[in-house]
PDB file of C-alpha atoms in Angstrom:
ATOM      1  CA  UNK A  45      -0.731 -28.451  55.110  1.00 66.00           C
ATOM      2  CA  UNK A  46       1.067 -31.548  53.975  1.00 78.00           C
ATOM      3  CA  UNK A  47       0.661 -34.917  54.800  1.00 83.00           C
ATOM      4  CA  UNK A  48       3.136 -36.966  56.889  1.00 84.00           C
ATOM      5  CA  UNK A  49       4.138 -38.776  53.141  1.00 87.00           C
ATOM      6  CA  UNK A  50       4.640 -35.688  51.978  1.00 87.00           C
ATOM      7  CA  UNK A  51       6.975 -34.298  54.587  1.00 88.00           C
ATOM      8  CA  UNK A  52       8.927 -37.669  54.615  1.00 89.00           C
ATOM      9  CA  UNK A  53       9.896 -37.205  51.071  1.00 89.00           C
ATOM     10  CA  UNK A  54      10.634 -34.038  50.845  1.00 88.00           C
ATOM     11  CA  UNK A  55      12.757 -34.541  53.698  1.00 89.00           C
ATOM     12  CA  UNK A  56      14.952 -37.196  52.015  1.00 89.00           C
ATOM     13  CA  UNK A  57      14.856 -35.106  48.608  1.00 87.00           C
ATOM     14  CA  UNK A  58      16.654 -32.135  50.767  1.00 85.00           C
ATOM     15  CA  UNK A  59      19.099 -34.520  52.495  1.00 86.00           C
ATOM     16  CA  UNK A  60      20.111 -36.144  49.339  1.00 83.00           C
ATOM     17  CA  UNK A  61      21.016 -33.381  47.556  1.00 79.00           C
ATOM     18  CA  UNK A  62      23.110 -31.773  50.785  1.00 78.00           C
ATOM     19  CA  UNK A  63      24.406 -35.194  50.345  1.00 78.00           C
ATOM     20  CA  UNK A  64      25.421 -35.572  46.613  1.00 73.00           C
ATOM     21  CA  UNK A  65      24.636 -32.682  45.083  1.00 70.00           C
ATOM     22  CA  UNK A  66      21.365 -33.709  43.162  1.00 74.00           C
ATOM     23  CA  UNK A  67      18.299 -35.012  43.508  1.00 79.00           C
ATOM     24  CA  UNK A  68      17.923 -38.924  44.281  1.00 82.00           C
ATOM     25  CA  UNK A  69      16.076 -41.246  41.940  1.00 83.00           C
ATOM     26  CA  UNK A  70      12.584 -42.333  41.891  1.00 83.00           C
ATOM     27  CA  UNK A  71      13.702 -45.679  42.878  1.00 84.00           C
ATOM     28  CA  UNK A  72      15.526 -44.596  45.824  1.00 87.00           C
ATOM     29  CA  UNK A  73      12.480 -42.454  47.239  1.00 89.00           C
ATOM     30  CA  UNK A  74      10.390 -45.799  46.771  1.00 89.00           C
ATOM     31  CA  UNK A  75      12.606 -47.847  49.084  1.00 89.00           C
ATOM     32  CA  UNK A  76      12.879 -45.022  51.342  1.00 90.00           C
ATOM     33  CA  UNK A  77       9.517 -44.196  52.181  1.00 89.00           C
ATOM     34  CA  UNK A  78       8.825 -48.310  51.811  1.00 88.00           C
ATOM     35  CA  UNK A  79       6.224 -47.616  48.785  1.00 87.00           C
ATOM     36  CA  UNK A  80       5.437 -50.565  46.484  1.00 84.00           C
ATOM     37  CA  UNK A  81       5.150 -48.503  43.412  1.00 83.00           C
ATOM     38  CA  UNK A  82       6.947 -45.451  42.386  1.00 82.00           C
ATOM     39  CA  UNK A  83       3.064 -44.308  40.837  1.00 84.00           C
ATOM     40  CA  UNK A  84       2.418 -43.688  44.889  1.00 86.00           C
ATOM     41  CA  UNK A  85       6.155 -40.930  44.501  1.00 86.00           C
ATOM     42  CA  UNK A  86       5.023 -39.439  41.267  1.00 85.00           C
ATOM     43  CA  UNK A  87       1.686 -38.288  43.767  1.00 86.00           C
ATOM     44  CA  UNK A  88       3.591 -37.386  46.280  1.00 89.00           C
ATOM     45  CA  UNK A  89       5.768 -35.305  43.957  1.00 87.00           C
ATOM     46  CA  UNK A  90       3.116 -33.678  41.958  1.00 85.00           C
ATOM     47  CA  UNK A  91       1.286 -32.892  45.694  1.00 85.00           C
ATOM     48  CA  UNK A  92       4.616 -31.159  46.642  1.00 87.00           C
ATOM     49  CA  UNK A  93       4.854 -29.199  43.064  1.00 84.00           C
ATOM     50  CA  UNK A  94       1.576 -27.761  43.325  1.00 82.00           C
ATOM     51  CA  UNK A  95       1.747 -26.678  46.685  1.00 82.00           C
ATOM     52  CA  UNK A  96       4.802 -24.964  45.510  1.00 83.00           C
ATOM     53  CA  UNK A  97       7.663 -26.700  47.924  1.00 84.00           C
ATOM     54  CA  UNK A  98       9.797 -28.328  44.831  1.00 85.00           C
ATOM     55  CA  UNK A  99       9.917 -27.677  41.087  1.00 82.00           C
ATOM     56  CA  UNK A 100      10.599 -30.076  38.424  1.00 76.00           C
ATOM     57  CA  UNK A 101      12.754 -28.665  35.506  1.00 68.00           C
ATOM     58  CA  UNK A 102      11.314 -29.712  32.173  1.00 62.00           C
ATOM     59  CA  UNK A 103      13.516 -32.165  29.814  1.00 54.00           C
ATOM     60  CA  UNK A 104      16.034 -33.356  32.658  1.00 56.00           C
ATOM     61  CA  UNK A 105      16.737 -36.419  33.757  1.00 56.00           C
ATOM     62  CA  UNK A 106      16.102 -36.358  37.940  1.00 60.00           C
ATOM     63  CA  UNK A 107      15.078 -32.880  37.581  1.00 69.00           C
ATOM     64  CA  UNK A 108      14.029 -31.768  40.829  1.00 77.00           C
ATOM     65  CA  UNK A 109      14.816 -28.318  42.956  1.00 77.00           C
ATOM     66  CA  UNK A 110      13.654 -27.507  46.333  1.00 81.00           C
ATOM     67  CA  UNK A 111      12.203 -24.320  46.358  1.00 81.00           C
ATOM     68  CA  UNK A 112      10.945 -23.739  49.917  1.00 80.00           C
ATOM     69  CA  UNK A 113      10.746 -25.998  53.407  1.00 80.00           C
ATOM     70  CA  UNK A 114       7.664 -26.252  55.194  1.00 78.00           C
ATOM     71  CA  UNK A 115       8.217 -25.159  59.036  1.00 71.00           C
ATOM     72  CA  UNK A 116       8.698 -28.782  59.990  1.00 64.00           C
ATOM     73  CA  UNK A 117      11.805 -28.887  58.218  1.00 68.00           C
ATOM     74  CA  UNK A 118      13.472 -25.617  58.069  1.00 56.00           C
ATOM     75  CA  UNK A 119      12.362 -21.619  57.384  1.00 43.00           C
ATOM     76  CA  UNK A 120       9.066 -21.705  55.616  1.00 38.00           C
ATOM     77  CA  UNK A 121       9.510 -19.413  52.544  1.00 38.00           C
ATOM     78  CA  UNK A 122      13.457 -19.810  51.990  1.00 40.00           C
ATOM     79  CA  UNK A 123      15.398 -22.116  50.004  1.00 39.00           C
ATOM     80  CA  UNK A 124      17.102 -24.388  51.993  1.00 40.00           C
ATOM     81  CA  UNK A 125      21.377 -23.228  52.976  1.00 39.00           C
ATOM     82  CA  UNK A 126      24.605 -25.112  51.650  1.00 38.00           C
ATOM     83  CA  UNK A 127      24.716 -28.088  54.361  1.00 38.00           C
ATOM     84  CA  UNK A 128      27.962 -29.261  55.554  1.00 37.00           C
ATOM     85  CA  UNK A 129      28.552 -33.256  55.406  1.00 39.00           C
ATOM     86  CA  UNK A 130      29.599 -35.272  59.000  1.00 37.00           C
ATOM     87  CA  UNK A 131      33.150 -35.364  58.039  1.00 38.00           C
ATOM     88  CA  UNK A 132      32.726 -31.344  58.050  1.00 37.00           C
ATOM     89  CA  UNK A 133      32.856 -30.864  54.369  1.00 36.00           C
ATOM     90  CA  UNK A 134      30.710 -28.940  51.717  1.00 35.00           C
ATOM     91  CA  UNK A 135      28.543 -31.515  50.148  1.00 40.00           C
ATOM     92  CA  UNK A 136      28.294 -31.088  46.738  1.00 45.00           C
ATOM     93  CA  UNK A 137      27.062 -28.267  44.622  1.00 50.00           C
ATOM     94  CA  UNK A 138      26.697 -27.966  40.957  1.00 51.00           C
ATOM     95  CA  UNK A 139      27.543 -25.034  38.898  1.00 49.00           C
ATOM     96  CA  UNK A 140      27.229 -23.772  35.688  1.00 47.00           C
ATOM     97  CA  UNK A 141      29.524 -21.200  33.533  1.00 45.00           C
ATOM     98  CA  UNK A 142      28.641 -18.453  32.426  1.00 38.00           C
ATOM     99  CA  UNK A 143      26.640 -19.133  29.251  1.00 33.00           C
ATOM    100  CA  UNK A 144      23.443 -20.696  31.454  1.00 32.00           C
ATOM    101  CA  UNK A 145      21.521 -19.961  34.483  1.00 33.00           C
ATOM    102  CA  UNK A 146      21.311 -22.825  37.449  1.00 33.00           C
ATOM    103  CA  UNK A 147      21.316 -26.063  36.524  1.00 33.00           C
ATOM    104  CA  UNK A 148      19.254 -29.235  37.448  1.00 32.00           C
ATOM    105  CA  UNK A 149      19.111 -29.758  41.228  1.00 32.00           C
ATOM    106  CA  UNK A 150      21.598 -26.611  42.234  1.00 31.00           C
ATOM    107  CA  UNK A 151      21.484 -25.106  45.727  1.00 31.00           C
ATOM    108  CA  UNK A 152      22.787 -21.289  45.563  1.00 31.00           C
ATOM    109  CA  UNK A 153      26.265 -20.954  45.332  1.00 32.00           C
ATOM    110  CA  UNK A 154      27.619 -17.710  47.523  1.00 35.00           C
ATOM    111  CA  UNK A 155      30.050 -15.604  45.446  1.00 40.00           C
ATOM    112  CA  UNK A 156      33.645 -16.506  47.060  1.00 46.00           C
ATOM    113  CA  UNK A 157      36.970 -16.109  45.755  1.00 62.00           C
ATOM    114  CA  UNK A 158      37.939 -18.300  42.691  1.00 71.00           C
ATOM    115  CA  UNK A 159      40.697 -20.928  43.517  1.00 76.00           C
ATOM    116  CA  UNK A 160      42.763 -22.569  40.703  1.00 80.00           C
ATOM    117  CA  UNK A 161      42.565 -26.251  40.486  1.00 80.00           C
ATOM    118  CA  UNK A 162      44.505 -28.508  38.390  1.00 73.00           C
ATOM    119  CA  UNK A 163      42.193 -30.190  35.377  1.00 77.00           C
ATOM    120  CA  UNK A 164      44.033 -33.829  35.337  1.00 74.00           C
ATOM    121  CA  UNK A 165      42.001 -35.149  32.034  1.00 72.00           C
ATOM    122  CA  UNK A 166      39.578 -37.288  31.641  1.00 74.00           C
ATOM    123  CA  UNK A 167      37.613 -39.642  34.288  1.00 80.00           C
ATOM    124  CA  UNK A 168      35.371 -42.392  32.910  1.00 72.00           C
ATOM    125  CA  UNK A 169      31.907 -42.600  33.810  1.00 71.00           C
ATOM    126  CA  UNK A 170      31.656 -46.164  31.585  1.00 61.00           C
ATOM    127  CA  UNK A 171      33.789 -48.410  31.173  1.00 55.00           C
ATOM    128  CA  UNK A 172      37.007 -47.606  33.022  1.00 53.00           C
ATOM    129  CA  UNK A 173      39.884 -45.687  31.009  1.00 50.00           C
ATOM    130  CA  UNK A 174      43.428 -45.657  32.283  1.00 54.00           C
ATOM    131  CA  UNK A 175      44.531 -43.497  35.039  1.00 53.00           C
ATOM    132  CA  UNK A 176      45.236 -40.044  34.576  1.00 58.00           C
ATOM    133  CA  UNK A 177      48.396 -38.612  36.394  1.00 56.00           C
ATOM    134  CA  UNK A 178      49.258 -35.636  33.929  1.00 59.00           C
ATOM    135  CA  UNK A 179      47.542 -31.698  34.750  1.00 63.00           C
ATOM    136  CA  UNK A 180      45.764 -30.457  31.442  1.00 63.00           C
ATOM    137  CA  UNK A 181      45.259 -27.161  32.324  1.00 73.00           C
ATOM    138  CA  UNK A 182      43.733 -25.509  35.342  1.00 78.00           C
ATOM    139  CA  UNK A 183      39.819 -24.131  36.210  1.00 76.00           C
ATOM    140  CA  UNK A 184      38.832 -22.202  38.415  1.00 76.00           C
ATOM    141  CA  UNK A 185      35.904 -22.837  41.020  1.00 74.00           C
ATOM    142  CA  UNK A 186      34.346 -21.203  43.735  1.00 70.00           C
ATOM    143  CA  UNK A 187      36.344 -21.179  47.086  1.00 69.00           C
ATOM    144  CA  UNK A 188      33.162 -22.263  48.909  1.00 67.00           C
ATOM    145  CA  UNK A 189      33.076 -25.522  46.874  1.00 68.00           C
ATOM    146  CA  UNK A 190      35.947 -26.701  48.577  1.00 71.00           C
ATOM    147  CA  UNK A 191      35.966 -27.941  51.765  1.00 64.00           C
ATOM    148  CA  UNK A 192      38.626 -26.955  54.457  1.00 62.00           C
ATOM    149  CA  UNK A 193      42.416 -27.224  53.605  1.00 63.00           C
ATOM    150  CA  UNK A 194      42.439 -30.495  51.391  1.00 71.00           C
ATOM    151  CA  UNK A 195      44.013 -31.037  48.417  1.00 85.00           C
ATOM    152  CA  UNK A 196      40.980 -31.310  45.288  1.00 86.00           C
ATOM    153  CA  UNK A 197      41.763 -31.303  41.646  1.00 85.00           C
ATOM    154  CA  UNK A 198      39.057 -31.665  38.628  1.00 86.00           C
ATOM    155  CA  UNK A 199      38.674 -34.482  36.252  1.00 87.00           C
ATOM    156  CA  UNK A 200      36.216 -33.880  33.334  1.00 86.00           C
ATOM    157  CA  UNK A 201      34.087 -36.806  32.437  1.00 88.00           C
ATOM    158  CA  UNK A 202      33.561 -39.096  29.613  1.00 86.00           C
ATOM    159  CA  UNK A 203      30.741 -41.753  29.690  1.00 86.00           C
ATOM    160  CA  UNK A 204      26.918 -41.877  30.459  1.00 88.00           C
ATOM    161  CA  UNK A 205      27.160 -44.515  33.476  1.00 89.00           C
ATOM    162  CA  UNK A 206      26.678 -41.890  36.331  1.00 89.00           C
ATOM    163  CA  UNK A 207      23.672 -39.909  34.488  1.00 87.00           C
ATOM    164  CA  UNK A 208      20.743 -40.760  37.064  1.00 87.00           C
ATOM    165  CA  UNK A 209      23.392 -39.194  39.737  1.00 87.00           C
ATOM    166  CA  UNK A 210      22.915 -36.168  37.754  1.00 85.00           C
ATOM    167  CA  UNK A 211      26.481 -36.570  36.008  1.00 87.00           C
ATOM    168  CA  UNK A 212      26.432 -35.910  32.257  1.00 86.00           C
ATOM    169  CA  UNK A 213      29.596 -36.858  29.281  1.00 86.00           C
ATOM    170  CA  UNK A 214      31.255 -33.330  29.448  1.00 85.00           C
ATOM    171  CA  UNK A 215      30.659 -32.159  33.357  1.00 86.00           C
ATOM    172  CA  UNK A 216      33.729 -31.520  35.303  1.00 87.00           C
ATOM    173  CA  UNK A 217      33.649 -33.327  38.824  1.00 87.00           C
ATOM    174  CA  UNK A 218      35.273 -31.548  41.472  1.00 88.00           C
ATOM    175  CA  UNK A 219      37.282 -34.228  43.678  1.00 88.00           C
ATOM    176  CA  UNK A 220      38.693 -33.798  47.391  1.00 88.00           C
ATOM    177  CA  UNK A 221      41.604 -35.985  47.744  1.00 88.00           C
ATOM    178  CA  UNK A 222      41.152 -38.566  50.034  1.00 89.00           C
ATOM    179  CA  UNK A 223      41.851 -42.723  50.423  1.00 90.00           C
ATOM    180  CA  UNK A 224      38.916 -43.336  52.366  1.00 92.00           C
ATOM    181  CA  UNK A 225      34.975 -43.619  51.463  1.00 93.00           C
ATOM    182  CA  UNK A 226      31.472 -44.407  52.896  1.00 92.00           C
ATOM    183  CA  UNK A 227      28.964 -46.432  51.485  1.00 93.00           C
ATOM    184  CA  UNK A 228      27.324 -44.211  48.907  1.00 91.00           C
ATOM    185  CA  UNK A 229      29.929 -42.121  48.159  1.00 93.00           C
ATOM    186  CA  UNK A 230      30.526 -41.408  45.011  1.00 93.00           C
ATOM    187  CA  UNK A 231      34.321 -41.503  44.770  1.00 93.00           C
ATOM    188  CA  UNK A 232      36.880 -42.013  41.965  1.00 91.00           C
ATOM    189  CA  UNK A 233      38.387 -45.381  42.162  1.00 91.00           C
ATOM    190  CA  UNK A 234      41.930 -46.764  40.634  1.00 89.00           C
ATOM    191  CA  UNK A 235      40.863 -50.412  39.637  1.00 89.00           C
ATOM    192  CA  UNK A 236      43.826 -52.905  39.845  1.00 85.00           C
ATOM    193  CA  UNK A 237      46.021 -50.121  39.492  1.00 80.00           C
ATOM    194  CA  UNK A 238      46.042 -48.321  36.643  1.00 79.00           C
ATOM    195  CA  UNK A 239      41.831 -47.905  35.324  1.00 84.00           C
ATOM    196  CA  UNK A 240      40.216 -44.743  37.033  1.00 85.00           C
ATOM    197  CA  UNK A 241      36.068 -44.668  37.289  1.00 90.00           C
ATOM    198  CA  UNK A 242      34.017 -42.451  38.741  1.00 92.00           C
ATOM    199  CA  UNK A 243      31.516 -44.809  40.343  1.00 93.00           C
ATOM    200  CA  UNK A 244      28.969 -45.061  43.566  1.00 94.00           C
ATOM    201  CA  UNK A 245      31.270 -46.942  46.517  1.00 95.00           C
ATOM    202  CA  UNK A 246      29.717 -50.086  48.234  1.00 94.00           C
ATOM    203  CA  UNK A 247      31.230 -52.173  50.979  1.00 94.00           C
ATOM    204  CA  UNK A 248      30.532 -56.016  50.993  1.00 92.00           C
ATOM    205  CA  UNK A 249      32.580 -57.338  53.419  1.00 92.00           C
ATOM    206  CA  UNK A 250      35.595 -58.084  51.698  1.00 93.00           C
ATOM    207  CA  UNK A 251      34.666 -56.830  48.194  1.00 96.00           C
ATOM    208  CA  UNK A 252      33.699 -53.614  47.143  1.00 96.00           C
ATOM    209  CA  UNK A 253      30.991 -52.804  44.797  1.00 95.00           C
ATOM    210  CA  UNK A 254      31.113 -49.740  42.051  1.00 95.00           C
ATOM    211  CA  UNK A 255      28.067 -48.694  40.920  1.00 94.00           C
ATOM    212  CA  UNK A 256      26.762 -47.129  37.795  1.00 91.00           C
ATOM    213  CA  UNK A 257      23.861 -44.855  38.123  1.00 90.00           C
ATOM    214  CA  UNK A 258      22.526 -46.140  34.867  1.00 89.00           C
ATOM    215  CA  UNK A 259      20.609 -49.185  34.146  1.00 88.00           C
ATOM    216  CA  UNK A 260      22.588 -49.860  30.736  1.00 88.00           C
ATOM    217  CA  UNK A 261      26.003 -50.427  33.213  1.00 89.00           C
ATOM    218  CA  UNK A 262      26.324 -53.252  35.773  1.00 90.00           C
ATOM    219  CA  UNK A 263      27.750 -52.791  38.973  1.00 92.00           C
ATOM    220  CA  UNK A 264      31.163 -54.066  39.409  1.00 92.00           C
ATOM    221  CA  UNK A 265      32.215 -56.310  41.951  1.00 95.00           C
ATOM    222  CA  UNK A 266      35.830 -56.251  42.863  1.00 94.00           C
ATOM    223  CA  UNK A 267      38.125 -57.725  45.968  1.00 95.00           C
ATOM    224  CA  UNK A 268      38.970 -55.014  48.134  1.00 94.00           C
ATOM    225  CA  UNK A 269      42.784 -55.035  47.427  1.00 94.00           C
ATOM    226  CA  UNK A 270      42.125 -54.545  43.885  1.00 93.00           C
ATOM    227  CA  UNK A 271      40.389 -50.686  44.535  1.00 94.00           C
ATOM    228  CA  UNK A 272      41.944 -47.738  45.727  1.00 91.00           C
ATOM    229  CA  UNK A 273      39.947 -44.625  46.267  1.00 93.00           C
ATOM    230  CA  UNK A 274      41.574 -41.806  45.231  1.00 89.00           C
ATOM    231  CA  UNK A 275      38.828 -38.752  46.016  1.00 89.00           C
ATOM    232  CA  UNK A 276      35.137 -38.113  46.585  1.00 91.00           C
ATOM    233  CA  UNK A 277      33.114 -35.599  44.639  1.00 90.00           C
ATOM    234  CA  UNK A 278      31.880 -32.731  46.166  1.00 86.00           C
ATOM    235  CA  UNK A 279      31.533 -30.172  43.321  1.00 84.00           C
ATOM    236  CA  UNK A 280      30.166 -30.497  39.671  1.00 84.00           C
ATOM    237  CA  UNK A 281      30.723 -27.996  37.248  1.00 81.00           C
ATOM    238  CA  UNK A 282      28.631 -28.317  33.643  1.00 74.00           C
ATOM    239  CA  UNK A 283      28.766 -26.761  30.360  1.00 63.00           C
ATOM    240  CA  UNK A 284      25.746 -26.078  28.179  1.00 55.00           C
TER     241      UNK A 284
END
């Protein structure tokens, strides 16, 4: 039996990682459940690991996986399914190659067909790096990463900013191409034309915000004309 605390988090733990692909931060399940101290979350946490609904993975930052949803929220006994996003797309999964088993915060990928996408470089997840037009080479990725006919492409990343996200120096981020975002995306932006980030997306009225997931980075504040989003991440591939 768990409490209605218990439920509530666990709850936003599984929507944020159908959302983004990984686990959110202690912070954010603070403000969500309106706690004044993240102490009360690491309770409601360990509660939820020893009644076996979540595990934590030992020496990871935002470590978290859901291993089984009480009947309130889903089939008791089963780990939760891939979740499609309101715009109809897959929301992002992580993979791994071949040289590791799941990763931090994974949901089960379904074997699928491979499909070929174009590696375009580097994207920075630090300070921003100039815009990458040129394909390195090409990866391949499971079809059921992608989501509908859209073009996506991969960018691998270099920089720490986006580590609480769950996005290490080294991952490659699987990107839909699109020129529109929602708060809390996290999208790759073109900053005053020619320096590419991979950042959180805030709108403030007429300026939008990039975040860092990383304390050591601060958010950049930018009129709107001087962004461009050029794709939200829906996939993340790492290599150990």
């Amino acid at each position: 039996m768990l409490t209605r605390k218990q439920i509530e988090l666990l709850d936003f733990i599984q929507k944020r990682m159908a959302r983004d692909g990984v686990p959110p931060s202690f912070d954010e399940m603070k403000d969500a459940l309106d706690l004044r101290s993240k102490s009360g979350i690491h309770r409601l946490v360990t509660a939820l690991e020893e009644r076996g609904f979540i595990r934590r993975l030992p020496h990871r930052a935002r470590a978290l996986e859901i291993v089984r949803l009480p009947d309130a929220l889903g089939a008791k006994g089963q780990e939760p399914a891939p979740v499609r996003s309101a715009s109809g797309g897959f929301s992002p999964r992580v993979i791994s190659n071949d040289r590791v088993s799941r990763p931090r915060g994974a949901m089960s990928v379904v074997d699928s067909p491979a499909v070929e996408l174009p590696l375009m470089g580097r994207i920075a997840a630090g300070v921003p790096i100039e815009a990458i037009s040129e394909v390195s080479h090409h990866i391949s990725v499971p079809g059921t990463m992608l989501s509908g006919r859209e073009h996506h492409y991969a960018l691998e990343v270099k920089g720490d900013s986006m580590i609480d996200a769950g996005i290490n120096d080294g991952d490659v981020v699987v990107i839909r191409e699109q020129d529109t975002a929602e708060n809390g995306d996290i999208v790759v932006a073109l900053v005053e034309g020619h320096e590419a980030t991979l950042k959180r997306y805030r709108r403030r009225g007429s300026m939008i915000a990039l975040e860092a997931a990383n304390p050591a980075y601060e958010t950049r504040v930018l009129p709107e004309d001087s962004v461009r989003v050029q794709g939200r991440l829906v996939g993340l591939i790492r290599s150990y």
